[in-house]
mmCIF file of C-alpha atoms and ligand atoms in Angstrom:
data_model
loop_
_atom_site.group_PDB
_atom_site.id
_atom_site.type_symbol
_atom_site.label_atom_id
_atom_site.label_comp_id
_atom_site.label_asym_id
_atom_site.label_seq_id
_atom_site.Cartn_x
_atom_site.Cartn_y
_atom_site.Cartn_z
ATOM 1 C CA MET A 1244 74.463 170.252 137.832
ATOM 2 C CA TYR A 1245 70.900 170.042 138.956
ATOM 3 C CA VAL A 1246 67.793 172.039 138.068
ATOM 4 C CA PRO A 1247 64.290 171.579 139.494
ATOM 5 C CA GLU A 1248 61.851 169.682 137.280
ATOM 6 C CA ARG A 1249 59.232 172.431 137.135
ATOM 7 C CA VAL A 1250 59.523 174.279 133.806
ATOM 8 C CA VAL A 1251 58.139 177.838 133.708
ATOM 9 C CA THR A 1252 57.794 179.204 130.178
ATOM 10 C CA ASN A 1253 57.530 182.846 129.130
ATOM 11 C CA ASP A 1254 53.865 182.188 128.370
ATOM 12 C CA ASP A 1255 53.394 180.952 131.951
ATOM 13 C CA LEU A 1256 54.806 184.278 133.207
ATOM 14 C CA ALA A 1257 52.522 186.195 130.816
ATOM 15 C CA LYS A 1258 49.582 184.738 132.771
ATOM 16 C CA LEU A 1259 50.904 186.430 135.941
ATOM 17 C CA MET A 1260 52.049 189.796 134.561
ATOM 18 C CA ASP A 1261 51.894 192.073 131.542
ATOM 19 C CA THR A 1262 54.720 190.588 129.455
ATOM 20 C CA SER A 1263 55.096 188.391 126.382
ATOM 21 C CA ASP A 1264 57.214 185.575 125.058
ATOM 22 C CA GLU A 1265 58.283 187.890 122.219
ATOM 23 C CA TRP A 1266 59.467 190.698 124.566
ATOM 24 C CA ILE A 1267 61.438 188.330 126.776
ATOM 25 C CA GLN A 1268 63.045 186.377 123.939
ATOM 26 C CA GLN A 1269 63.958 189.483 121.957
ATOM 27 C CA ARG A 1270 65.553 191.298 124.908
ATOM 28 C CA THR A 1271 67.170 188.368 126.733
ATOM 29 C CA GLY A 1272 67.109 185.138 124.705
ATOM 30 C CA ILE A 1273 65.234 183.351 127.527
ATOM 31 C CA ARG A 1274 62.426 180.910 126.598
ATOM 32 C CA GLU A 1275 61.914 179.138 129.913
ATOM 33 C CA ARG A 1276 63.447 178.672 133.348
ATOM 34 C CA ARG A 1277 63.093 176.206 136.236
ATOM 35 C CA PHE A 1278 61.392 177.028 139.559
ATOM 36 C CA VAL A 1279 61.499 174.894 142.708
ATOM 37 C CA GLU A 1280 58.419 173.143 144.046
ATOM 38 C CA PRO A 1281 57.274 174.166 147.536
ATOM 39 C CA GLY A 1282 59.509 172.446 150.091
ATOM 40 C CA GLN A 1283 62.489 172.129 147.738
ATOM 41 C CA MET A 1284 65.375 173.978 149.404
ATOM 42 C CA PRO A 1285 68.586 175.492 147.984
ATOM 43 C CA ALA A 1286 70.647 172.855 149.807
ATOM 44 C CA ASP A 1287 68.622 170.133 148.052
ATOM 45 C CA LEU A 1288 69.603 171.519 144.636
ATOM 46 C CA ALA A 1289 73.225 171.924 145.745
ATOM 47 C CA GLN A 1290 73.288 168.393 147.181
ATOM 48 C CA ALA A 1291 72.156 166.845 143.893
ATOM 49 C CA ALA A 1292 74.842 168.782 141.965
ATOM 50 C CA CYS A 1293 77.572 167.953 144.507
ATOM 51 C CA GLU A 1294 76.759 164.243 144.552
ATOM 52 C CA GLN A 1295 77.091 164.153 140.762
ATOM 53 C CA ALA A 1296 80.411 166.039 140.961
ATOM 54 C CA LEU A 1297 81.750 163.584 143.548
ATOM 55 C CA GLU A 1298 80.654 160.633 141.441
ATOM 56 C CA ALA A 1299 82.169 162.093 138.253
ATOM 57 C CA ALA A 1300 85.442 162.678 140.110
ATOM 58 C CA GLY A 1301 85.390 159.191 141.653
ATOM 59 C CA LEU A 1302 85.619 160.708 145.138
ATOM 60 C CA GLU A 1303 83.842 160.281 148.458
ATOM 61 C CA VAL A 1304 82.678 163.117 150.650
ATOM 62 C CA ASP A 1305 85.434 162.220 153.148
ATOM 63 C CA ASP A 1306 87.992 163.178 150.498
ATOM 64 C CA LEU A 1307 86.962 166.845 150.694
ATOM 65 C CA ASP A 1308 88.847 169.450 152.746
ATOM 66 C CA PHE A 1309 86.612 172.462 152.184
ATOM 67 C CA ILE A 1310 83.170 173.353 150.816
ATOM 68 C CA LEU A 1311 82.720 176.796 149.233
ATOM 69 C CA LEU A 1312 79.168 177.688 148.252
ATOM 70 C CA ALA A 1313 78.502 180.785 146.155
ATOM 71 C CA THR A 1314 74.977 182.193 146.323
ATOM 72 C CA LEU A 1315 72.909 185.366 146.431
ATOM 73 C CA SER A 1316 69.779 183.559 147.617
ATOM 74 C CA SER A 1317 70.793 181.918 150.870
ATOM 75 C CA GLN A 1318 68.468 179.341 152.396
ATOM 76 C CA HIS A 1319 68.495 181.392 155.601
ATOM 77 C CA ASP A 1320 70.259 184.754 155.952
ATOM 78 C CA PHE A 1321 71.738 183.352 159.143
ATOM 79 C CA PRO A 1322 73.715 181.061 158.739
ATOM 80 C CA GLY A 1323 73.366 180.686 154.932
ATOM 81 C CA THR A 1324 73.089 177.593 152.716
ATOM 82 C CA SER A 1325 76.420 175.772 152.928
ATOM 83 C CA PHE A 1326 75.820 174.420 156.449
ATOM 84 C CA PHE A 1327 72.613 172.696 155.403
ATOM 85 C CA LEU A 1328 74.409 171.294 152.365
ATOM 86 C CA GLN A 1329 77.253 170.094 154.584
ATOM 87 C CA GLU A 1330 74.733 168.316 156.843
ATOM 88 C CA GLN A 1331 72.956 166.705 153.884
ATOM 89 C CA LEU A 1332 76.211 165.537 152.316
ATOM 90 C CA LYS A 1333 77.108 163.981 155.695
ATOM 91 C CA ALA A 1334 80.424 165.831 155.466
ATOM 92 C CA GLY A 1335 81.401 165.373 159.122
ATOM 93 C CA ASN A 1336 83.411 168.388 160.254
ATOM 94 C CA VAL A 1337 84.563 169.581 156.837
ATOM 95 C CA PRO A 1338 84.613 173.413 156.954
ATOM 96 C CA CYS A 1339 82.153 175.243 154.752
ATOM 97 C CA ILE A 1340 81.169 178.822 154.028
ATOM 98 C CA ASP A 1341 78.805 180.805 151.885
ATOM 99 C CA LEU A 1342 80.545 183.180 149.549
ATOM 100 C CA ARG A 1343 78.645 186.209 148.374
ATOM 101 C CA ALA A 1344 79.648 187.832 145.145
ATOM 102 C CA GLN A 1345 76.296 187.408 143.360
ATOM 103 C CA CYS A 1346 76.528 186.469 139.680
ATOM 104 C CA SER A 1347 80.350 186.517 139.853
ATOM 105 C CA GLY A 1348 80.252 184.248 142.915
ATOM 106 C CA PHE A 1349 81.509 181.126 141.184
ATOM 107 C CA ILE A 1350 84.576 182.917 139.763
ATOM 108 C CA TYR A 1351 85.253 184.422 143.190
ATOM 109 C CA ALA A 1352 84.947 180.942 144.710
ATOM 110 C CA LEU A 1353 87.440 179.524 142.187
ATOM 111 C CA ASN A 1354 89.810 182.314 143.180
ATOM 112 C CA PHE A 1355 89.472 181.377 146.875
ATOM 113 C CA ALA A 1356 89.777 177.650 146.193
ATOM 114 C CA ASP A 1357 92.951 178.338 144.208
ATOM 115 C CA GLY A 1358 94.379 180.196 147.216
ATOM 116 C CA LEU A 1359 93.457 177.382 149.625
ATOM 117 C CA ILE A 1360 95.106 174.785 147.414
ATOM 118 C CA LEU A 1361 98.234 176.769 146.503
ATOM 119 C CA SER A 1362 98.834 177.649 150.153
ATOM 120 C CA GLY A 1363 98.686 173.948 151.006
ATOM 121 C CA LYS A 1364 95.786 174.472 153.443
ATOM 122 C CA SER A 1365 93.426 172.286 151.401
ATOM 123 C CA ARG A 1366 93.966 169.496 148.918
ATOM 124 C CA ARG A 1367 90.434 169.148 147.573
ATOM 125 C CA VAL A 1368 87.818 171.887 147.529
ATOM 126 C CA LEU A 1369 84.197 171.429 146.513
ATOM 127 C CA VAL A 1370 82.998 174.629 144.817
ATOM 128 C CA VAL A 1371 79.257 174.937 144.298
ATOM 129 C CA GLY A 1372 77.033 177.667 142.929
ATOM 130 C CA CYS A 1373 73.415 177.403 144.003
ATOM 131 C CA GLU A 1374 70.374 179.641 143.639
ATOM 132 C CA VAL A 1375 66.680 179.550 144.459
ATOM 133 C CA GLN A 1376 65.536 182.898 143.111
ATOM 134 C CA SER A 1377 61.930 182.087 142.248
ATOM 135 C CA THR A 1378 60.797 182.606 145.855
ATOM 136 C CA GLY A 1379 62.328 186.107 145.995
ATOM 137 C CA ILE A 1380 61.091 187.870 142.862
ATOM 138 C CA ASP A 1381 58.041 190.035 142.204
ATOM 139 C CA LEU A 1382 55.923 187.975 139.811
ATOM 140 C CA THR A 1383 53.594 190.905 139.029
ATOM 141 C CA THR A 1384 53.789 193.547 136.290
ATOM 142 C CA GLU A 1385 55.572 195.891 138.708
ATOM 143 C CA GLY A 1386 58.521 193.487 139.005
ATOM 144 C CA ARG A 1387 58.563 192.218 135.413
ATOM 145 C CA ASP A 1388 61.867 193.849 134.385
ATOM 146 C CA VAL A 1389 63.698 191.611 136.888
ATOM 147 C CA SER A 1390 61.465 188.615 137.501
ATOM 148 C CA VAL A 1391 61.426 187.368 133.905
ATOM 149 C CA LEU A 1392 65.222 187.002 134.015
ATOM 150 C CA PHE A 1393 65.880 184.658 136.918
ATOM 151 C CA GLY A 1394 65.771 180.904 137.432
ATOM 152 C CA ASP A 1395 66.719 178.250 139.984
ATOM 153 C CA GLY A 1396 69.587 175.771 139.692
ATOM 154 C CA ALA A 1397 72.895 174.490 141.026
ATOM 155 C CA GLY A 1398 76.259 173.414 139.653
ATOM 156 C CA ALA A 1399 79.400 172.057 141.295
ATOM 157 C CA VAL A 1400 83.040 171.291 140.569
ATOM 158 C CA ILE A 1401 85.848 169.787 142.627
ATOM 159 C CA LEU A 1402 89.307 171.335 142.551
ATOM 160 C CA GLU A 1403 92.247 169.190 143.522
ATOM 161 C CA ALA A 1404 95.946 169.901 144.038
ATOM 162 C CA ASN A 1405 97.752 168.745 140.909
ATOM 163 C CA GLU A 1406 101.390 167.874 141.567
ATOM 164 C CA ASP A 1407 101.855 165.884 138.366
ATOM 165 C CA GLU A 1408 104.196 167.919 136.156
ATOM 166 C CA ASP A 1409 103.175 165.869 133.103
ATOM 167 C CA ASP A 1410 99.489 166.759 133.589
ATOM 168 C CA PRO A 1411 98.855 170.374 132.534
ATOM 169 C CA ALA A 1412 95.150 170.321 133.540
ATOM 170 C CA GLY A 1413 93.938 172.817 136.072
ATOM 171 C CA LEU A 1414 92.999 176.347 136.943
ATOM 172 C CA LEU A 1415 95.492 178.607 135.175
ATOM 173 C CA ASN A 1416 94.202 181.903 136.518
ATOM 174 C CA ALA A 1417 91.236 183.469 138.313
ATOM 175 C CA THR A 1418 90.962 187.259 138.364
ATOM 176 C CA VAL A 1419 88.220 189.137 140.209
ATOM 177 C CA HIS A 1420 87.225 192.773 140.720
ATOM 178 C CA ALA A 1421 84.535 194.857 142.405
ATOM 179 C CA GLU A 1422 83.271 198.436 142.426
ATOM 180 C CA GLY A 1423 80.935 199.069 145.344
ATOM 181 C CA LYS A 1424 79.781 202.491 144.232
ATOM 182 C CA HIS A 1425 77.312 200.756 141.918
ATOM 183 C CA ALA A 1426 75.876 198.458 144.602
ATOM 184 C CA ARG A 1427 72.482 200.178 144.714
ATOM 185 C CA ARG A 1428 71.940 199.756 140.957
ATOM 186 C CA LEU A 1429 71.182 196.063 141.402
ATOM 187 C CA TRP A 1430 70.216 195.069 144.915
ATOM 188 C CA ILE A 1431 67.647 193.995 147.490
ATOM 189 C CA GLU A 1432 67.189 196.796 149.989
ATOM 190 C CA ALA A 1433 65.450 194.872 152.758
ATOM 191 C CA PRO A 1434 65.802 193.130 155.113
ATOM 192 C CA SER A 1435 68.855 195.134 156.202
ATOM 193 C CA SER A 1436 70.611 194.993 159.557
ATOM 194 C CA GLY A 1437 71.113 198.742 159.077
ATOM 195 C CA HIS A 1438 67.354 199.339 159.386
ATOM 196 C CA ALA A 1439 66.876 200.105 163.082
ATOM 197 C CA PRO A 1440 65.062 199.107 165.125
ATOM 198 C CA CYS A 1441 63.838 196.287 162.898
ATOM 199 C CA ARG A 1442 65.431 194.972 159.740
ATOM 200 C CA LEU A 1443 62.158 194.020 158.062
ATOM 201 C CA THR A 1444 58.851 195.821 158.592
ATOM 202 C CA HIS A 1445 55.367 195.512 157.112
ATOM 203 C CA GLU A 1446 55.953 198.901 155.502
ATOM 204 C CA MET A 1447 59.083 197.647 153.722
ATOM 205 C CA ILE A 1448 57.156 194.685 152.412
ATOM 206 C CA ASP A 1449 54.322 196.967 151.244
ATOM 207 C CA LYS A 1450 56.941 199.016 149.360
ATOM 208 C CA LYS A 1451 58.320 195.764 147.909
ATOM 209 C CA LEU A 1452 61.822 196.536 149.179
ATOM 210 C CA HIS A 1453 62.382 192.803 149.729
ATOM 211 C CA PHE A 1454 62.368 192.229 145.955
ATOM 212 C CA PRO A 1455 65.410 192.895 143.756
ATOM 213 C CA SER A 1456 65.521 196.231 141.979
ATOM 214 C CA MET A 1457 67.717 196.888 138.980
ATOM 215 C CA ASP A 1458 68.715 199.672 136.639
ATOM 216 C CA GLY A 1459 68.783 197.327 133.645
ATOM 217 C CA ARG A 1460 70.435 199.593 131.091
ATOM 218 C CA TYR A 1461 73.099 200.704 133.562
ATOM 219 C CA VAL A 1462 73.909 197.061 134.388
ATOM 220 C CA PHE A 1463 73.986 196.163 130.690
ATOM 221 C CA LYS A 1464 76.419 198.979 129.874
ATOM 222 C CA HIS A 1465 78.846 198.037 132.650
ATOM 223 C CA ALA A 1466 78.646 194.307 131.890
ATOM 224 C CA VAL A 1467 79.602 194.709 128.221
ATOM 225 C CA THR A 1468 82.622 196.812 129.220
ATOM 226 C CA ARG A 1469 83.888 194.863 132.222
ATOM 227 C CA MET A 1470 83.515 191.342 130.837
ATOM 228 C CA PRO A 1471 85.885 191.725 127.845
ATOM 229 C CA GLU A 1472 88.273 193.763 130.003
ATOM 230 C CA VAL A 1473 88.649 191.117 132.726
ATOM 231 C CA LEU A 1474 88.727 188.271 130.234
ATOM 232 C CA ARG A 1475 91.735 189.867 128.515
ATOM 233 C CA GLU A 1476 93.381 190.469 131.901
ATOM 234 C CA SER A 1477 92.922 186.858 132.999
ATOM 235 C CA LEU A 1478 94.168 185.491 129.666
ATOM 236 C CA ALA A 1479 97.299 187.645 129.923
ATOM 237 C CA ALA A 1480 97.912 186.461 133.508
ATOM 238 C CA ALA A 1481 97.582 182.840 132.332
ATOM 239 C CA SER A 1482 99.822 183.515 129.273
ATOM 240 C CA ILE A 1483 97.084 182.227 126.970
ATOM 241 C CA LYS A 1484 96.241 183.896 123.646
ATOM 242 C CA ILE A 1485 92.597 184.513 122.886
ATOM 243 C CA ASP A 1486 92.929 182.410 119.698
ATOM 244 C CA ASP A 1487 94.098 179.446 121.797
ATOM 245 C CA VAL A 1488 90.879 179.322 123.849
ATOM 246 C CA ASP A 1489 88.671 176.422 122.760
ATOM 247 C CA LEU A 1490 85.520 177.453 124.593
ATOM 248 C CA PHE A 1491 84.226 180.693 126.140
ATOM 249 C CA LEU A 1492 81.551 180.308 128.815
ATOM 250 C CA PHE A 1493 79.893 183.580 129.808
ATOM 251 C CA HIS A 1494 77.616 184.092 132.782
ATOM 252 C CA GLN A 1495 74.061 183.683 131.514
ATOM 253 C CA ALA A 1496 72.433 187.021 132.399
ATOM 254 C CA ASN A 1497 71.270 188.040 128.985
ATOM 255 C CA LEU A 1498 72.078 186.565 125.576
ATOM 256 C CA ARG A 1499 72.404 190.102 124.156
ATOM 257 C CA ILE A 1500 75.139 190.974 126.684
ATOM 258 C CA ASN A 1501 77.084 187.862 125.689
ATOM 259 C CA GLU A 1502 76.633 188.518 121.961
ATOM 260 C CA PHE A 1503 78.012 192.018 122.521
ATOM 261 C CA VAL A 1504 81.019 190.650 124.442
ATOM 262 C CA ALA A 1505 81.701 187.974 121.810
ATOM 263 C CA GLN A 1506 81.479 190.576 119.045
ATOM 264 C CA LYS A 1507 83.898 192.914 120.832
ATOM 265 C CA LEU A 1508 86.428 190.097 121.197
ATOM 266 C CA GLU A 1509 85.738 188.685 117.710
ATOM 267 C CA ILE A 1510 84.750 185.305 119.123
ATOM 268 C CA THR A 1511 82.749 183.176 116.694
ATOM 269 C CA PRO A 1512 79.538 181.471 117.943
ATOM 270 C CA GLU A 1513 81.061 177.942 117.618
ATOM 271 C CA ARG A 1514 83.492 178.823 120.420
ATOM 272 C CA THR A 1515 80.727 179.690 122.880
ATOM 273 C CA PHE A 1516 77.839 177.809 124.469
ATOM 274 C CA SER A 1517 74.618 179.149 126.010
ATOM 275 C CA ASN A 1518 71.830 177.591 128.021
ATOM 276 C CA ILE A 1519 70.024 180.778 129.077
ATOM 277 C CA GLU A 1520 67.138 179.926 126.741
ATOM 278 C CA ARG A 1521 66.354 176.918 128.971
ATOM 279 C CA TYR A 1522 67.340 178.101 132.447
ATOM 280 C CA GLY A 1523 67.320 181.924 132.555
ATOM 281 C CA ASN A 1524 69.832 183.657 134.799
ATOM 282 C CA CYS A 1525 70.849 181.270 137.595
ATOM 283 C CA SER A 1526 73.390 183.772 139.025
ATOM 284 C CA ALA A 1527 76.226 181.982 140.882
ATOM 285 C CA ALA A 1528 75.074 178.624 139.482
ATOM 286 C CA SER A 1529 75.155 179.605 135.826
ATOM 287 C CA ILE A 1530 78.845 178.982 135.069
ATOM 288 C CA PRO A 1531 79.165 175.584 136.807
ATOM 289 C CA MET A 1532 75.927 174.578 135.035
ATOM 290 C CA LEU A 1533 77.561 175.527 131.707
ATOM 291 C CA LEU A 1534 80.671 173.509 132.604
ATOM 292 C CA ALA A 1535 78.541 170.479 133.480
ATOM 293 C CA GLU A 1536 76.456 170.658 130.303
ATOM 294 C CA THR A 1537 79.404 171.189 127.956
ATOM 295 C CA ALA A 1538 81.433 168.443 129.651
ATOM 296 C CA ARG A 1539 78.473 166.093 129.211
ATOM 297 C CA ASN A 1540 77.565 167.001 125.641
ATOM 298 C CA GLY A 1541 81.169 166.742 124.430
ATOM 299 C CA LYS A 1542 81.555 170.449 123.615
ATOM 300 C CA LEU A 1543 84.222 170.648 126.345
ATOM 301 C CA LYS A 1544 86.869 167.962 126.008
ATOM 302 C CA PRO A 1545 89.770 167.017 128.277
ATOM 303 C CA GLY A 1546 92.858 169.101 127.543
ATOM 304 C CA GLN A 1547 90.916 172.028 126.091
ATOM 305 C CA ILE A 1548 91.275 175.603 127.289
ATOM 306 C CA VAL A 1549 88.076 177.143 128.636
ATOM 307 C CA ALA A 1550 87.616 180.795 129.582
ATOM 308 C CA LEU A 1551 84.907 181.761 132.083
ATOM 309 C CA THR A 1552 83.648 185.319 132.576
ATOM 310 C CA ALA A 1553 80.950 186.831 134.783
ATOM 311 C CA PHE A 1554 79.490 190.145 135.896
ATOM 312 C CA GLY A 1555 77.039 190.802 138.691
ATOM 313 C CA SER A 1556 75.633 192.842 141.521
ATOM 314 C CA GLY A 1557 78.112 194.636 143.723
ATOM 315 C CA PHE A 1558 79.215 195.378 141.029
ATOM 316 C CA THR A 1559 81.501 192.361 140.815
ATOM 317 C CA TRP A 1560 83.171 190.812 137.807
ATOM 318 C CA GLY A 1561 85.779 188.187 137.096
ATOM 319 C CA SER A 1562 87.289 185.702 134.730
ATOM 320 C CA ALA A 1563 88.982 182.323 135.071
ATOM 321 C CA ILE A 1564 91.033 180.297 132.599
ATOM 322 C CA LEU A 1565 91.143 176.514 132.933
ATOM 323 C CA ARG A 1566 92.716 173.643 131.102
ATOM 324 C CA TRP A 1567 89.991 170.983 131.386
HETATM 325 N N1 LIG B 743 57.804 192.552 129.645
HETATM 326 C C1 LIG B 743 57.321 193.546 128.873
HETATM 327 N N2 LIG B 743 57.744 194.819 128.977
HETATM 328 C C2 LIG B 743 58.701 195.074 129.875
HETATM 329 C C3 LIG B 743 59.257 194.073 130.691
HETATM 330 C C4 LIG B 743 58.765 192.769 130.544
HETATM 331 N N3 LIG B 743 59.239 191.749 131.274
HETATM 332 N N4 LIG B 743 60.201 194.632 131.486
HETATM 333 C C5 LIG B 743 60.248 195.933 131.172
HETATM 334 N N5 LIG B 743 59.341 196.199 130.207
HETATM 335 C C6 LIG B 743 59.041 197.482 129.557
HETATM 336 C C7 LIG B 743 59.529 198.661 130.372
HETATM 337 O O1 LIG B 743 58.541 198.986 131.318
HETATM 338 C C8 LIG B 743 59.715 199.714 129.303
HETATM 339 O O2 LIG B 743 58.437 200.254 129.005
HETATM 340 P P1 LIG B 743 58.295 201.838 128.711
HETATM 341 O O3 LIG B 743 59.149 202.075 127.501
HETATM 342 O O4 LIG B 743 56.826 201.965 128.453
HETATM 343 O O5 LIG B 743 58.797 202.508 129.937
HETATM 344 C C9 LIG B 743 60.148 198.924 128.068
HETATM 345 O O6 LIG B 743 59.778 197.554 128.342
HETATM 346 C C10 LIG B 743 61.626 198.987 127.780
HETATM 347 O O7 LIG B 743 62.313 198.784 128.958
HETATM 348 P P2 LIG B 743 63.863 198.927 129.016
HETATM 349 O O8 LIG B 743 64.273 198.763 130.430
HETATM 350 O O9 LIG B 743 64.300 200.124 128.270
HETATM 351 O O10 LIG B 743 64.328 197.649 128.196
HETATM 352 P P3 LIG B 743 65.772 197.197 127.860
HETATM 353 O O11 LIG B 743 65.900 197.153 126.392
HETATM 354 O O12 LIG B 743 66.827 197.908 128.636
HETATM 355 O O13 LIG B 743 65.770 195.683 128.379
HETATM 356 C C11 LIG B 743 66.564 194.354 130.222
HETATM 357 C C12 LIG B 743 65.571 195.410 129.743
HETATM 358 C C13 LIG B 743 66.327 194.087 131.686
HETATM 359 C C14 LIG B 743 66.330 193.069 129.426
HETATM 360 C C15 LIG B 743 68.009 194.856 129.949
HETATM 361 O O14 LIG B 743 68.162 196.166 130.410
HETATM 362 C C16 LIG B 743 69.035 193.981 130.581
HETATM 363 O O15 LIG B 743 69.159 192.805 130.272
HETATM 364 N N6 LIG B 743 69.873 194.513 131.483
HETATM 365 C C17 LIG B 743 70.874 193.759 132.176
HETATM 366 C C18 LIG B 743 70.190 192.922 133.186
HETATM 367 C C19 LIG B 743 71.108 191.936 133.828
HETATM 368 O O16 LIG B 743 71.935 191.372 133.177
HETATM 369 N N7 LIG B 743 70.925 191.720 135.110
HETATM 370 C C20 LIG B 743 71.614 190.757 135.850
HETATM 371 C C21 LIG B 743 73.062 191.053 135.883
HETATM 372 S S1 LIG B 743 73.903 189.771 136.651
#
C-alpha cells in the first residue's frame, strides 16, 4: 500500500469549512486522512503500491499477465489510470484496464481476476485499488457532508493460479451485486457525455455539479443491510462458517457503518481491523490497504481466513473470502 505523506487532520479541515473534529469523529471515526501534493498523480500512488506487492511476492513485472485497476477517481476520464500505471511499471504490452465499481471496486476486481485465472486466460493478475479524491471534493461548508469523508491512497495484491493441491491458500469466493436505481443517491453529475452539446460547462461548475453529492442517511441505511447480506452469501458459497473467519475487513466508509454490521453479525472487535481514523474513506483502495496493513502488523497470518466486504456508489456491494 501507499499513501501520500501529507496528513490533513479534522482541525485542518475546520479551517476551510464550518465543521469540527468532534462532529467528524463522532459521526465517522475519522481523525485524519492523506491528500496528494500538487503534481502527485494517481498512477504514482498505484505504482508505489504495486512495486511493494511485486517485491513482497518475489515477482518481476514481466511475470504479470494482466493489470486490473479499480478506481472512481481516474487520472484522466479518457483513458483512465491503468495505462499510466502500466507505462510507469514498464509493463511492456501487458493488458490493463480500469474497473469502475466505486467503493466495491476492489471486490469486483477480485471477481474478474478469479475469472481470468480460472478460465486459464491469465496466470498472474495484479489487482490495484487507487484513489486521488482530494482534488475532486468541495472543501467548503457547502460540501462538508462529503468532503470530510474522503482520502487518497492505493493498495495492491497479486493473484496467481494455484495448482498445488496441498496448498489451500487462495480466493475461495467473490460475490458482487449492483442496483442501479440508487445511482443518483451518491454520484458526480458532471462532466457527463449525456450533456449535449458540451459535457462540462461553466454553469455546471458554478452549480458545483462536478463535486460528489450524497444522500448520507440513505447510503448508510443500504450499506448496513447489504453488507451483512452479501457477506453471508459469500461465506455460504465458500462453505465457510462465520465462526471460522479469523479476520473481517470492511470497506472503510464510516466506522459507525462497520460497527453496525459487526453487531448484526455478532462479530467481536478483535476479529476486525480499521484504519479509517488515519486514512478516511479511500474507496477502491481501502480494502487492499487493510490487507497490506494487517499482513504487515501480524494481525493477518498465513493460513488464516479473511472475509472482505464493501458497499459503494452504483449502488454496488460485494464480499470475498480468502485463505491468506
Ligand atoms: N460538519 C459539521 N456538520 C455537518 C457536516 C460536517 N462535516 N456535514 C453535515 N453536517 C450537518 C448537516 O448539515 C446537518 O445539519 P442540520 O441538522 O442543521 O441540517 C447535521 O450535520 C446532521 O446531518 P446528517 O446528514 O443528518 O448527519 P448524519 O448523522 O446522517 O451523518 C454522514 C452524516 C455523512 C456521516 C452519514 O450519513 C454517513 O456516514 N453516511 C454514509 C456515507 C458513506 O458511507 N458514504 C460513502 C459510501 S461508500
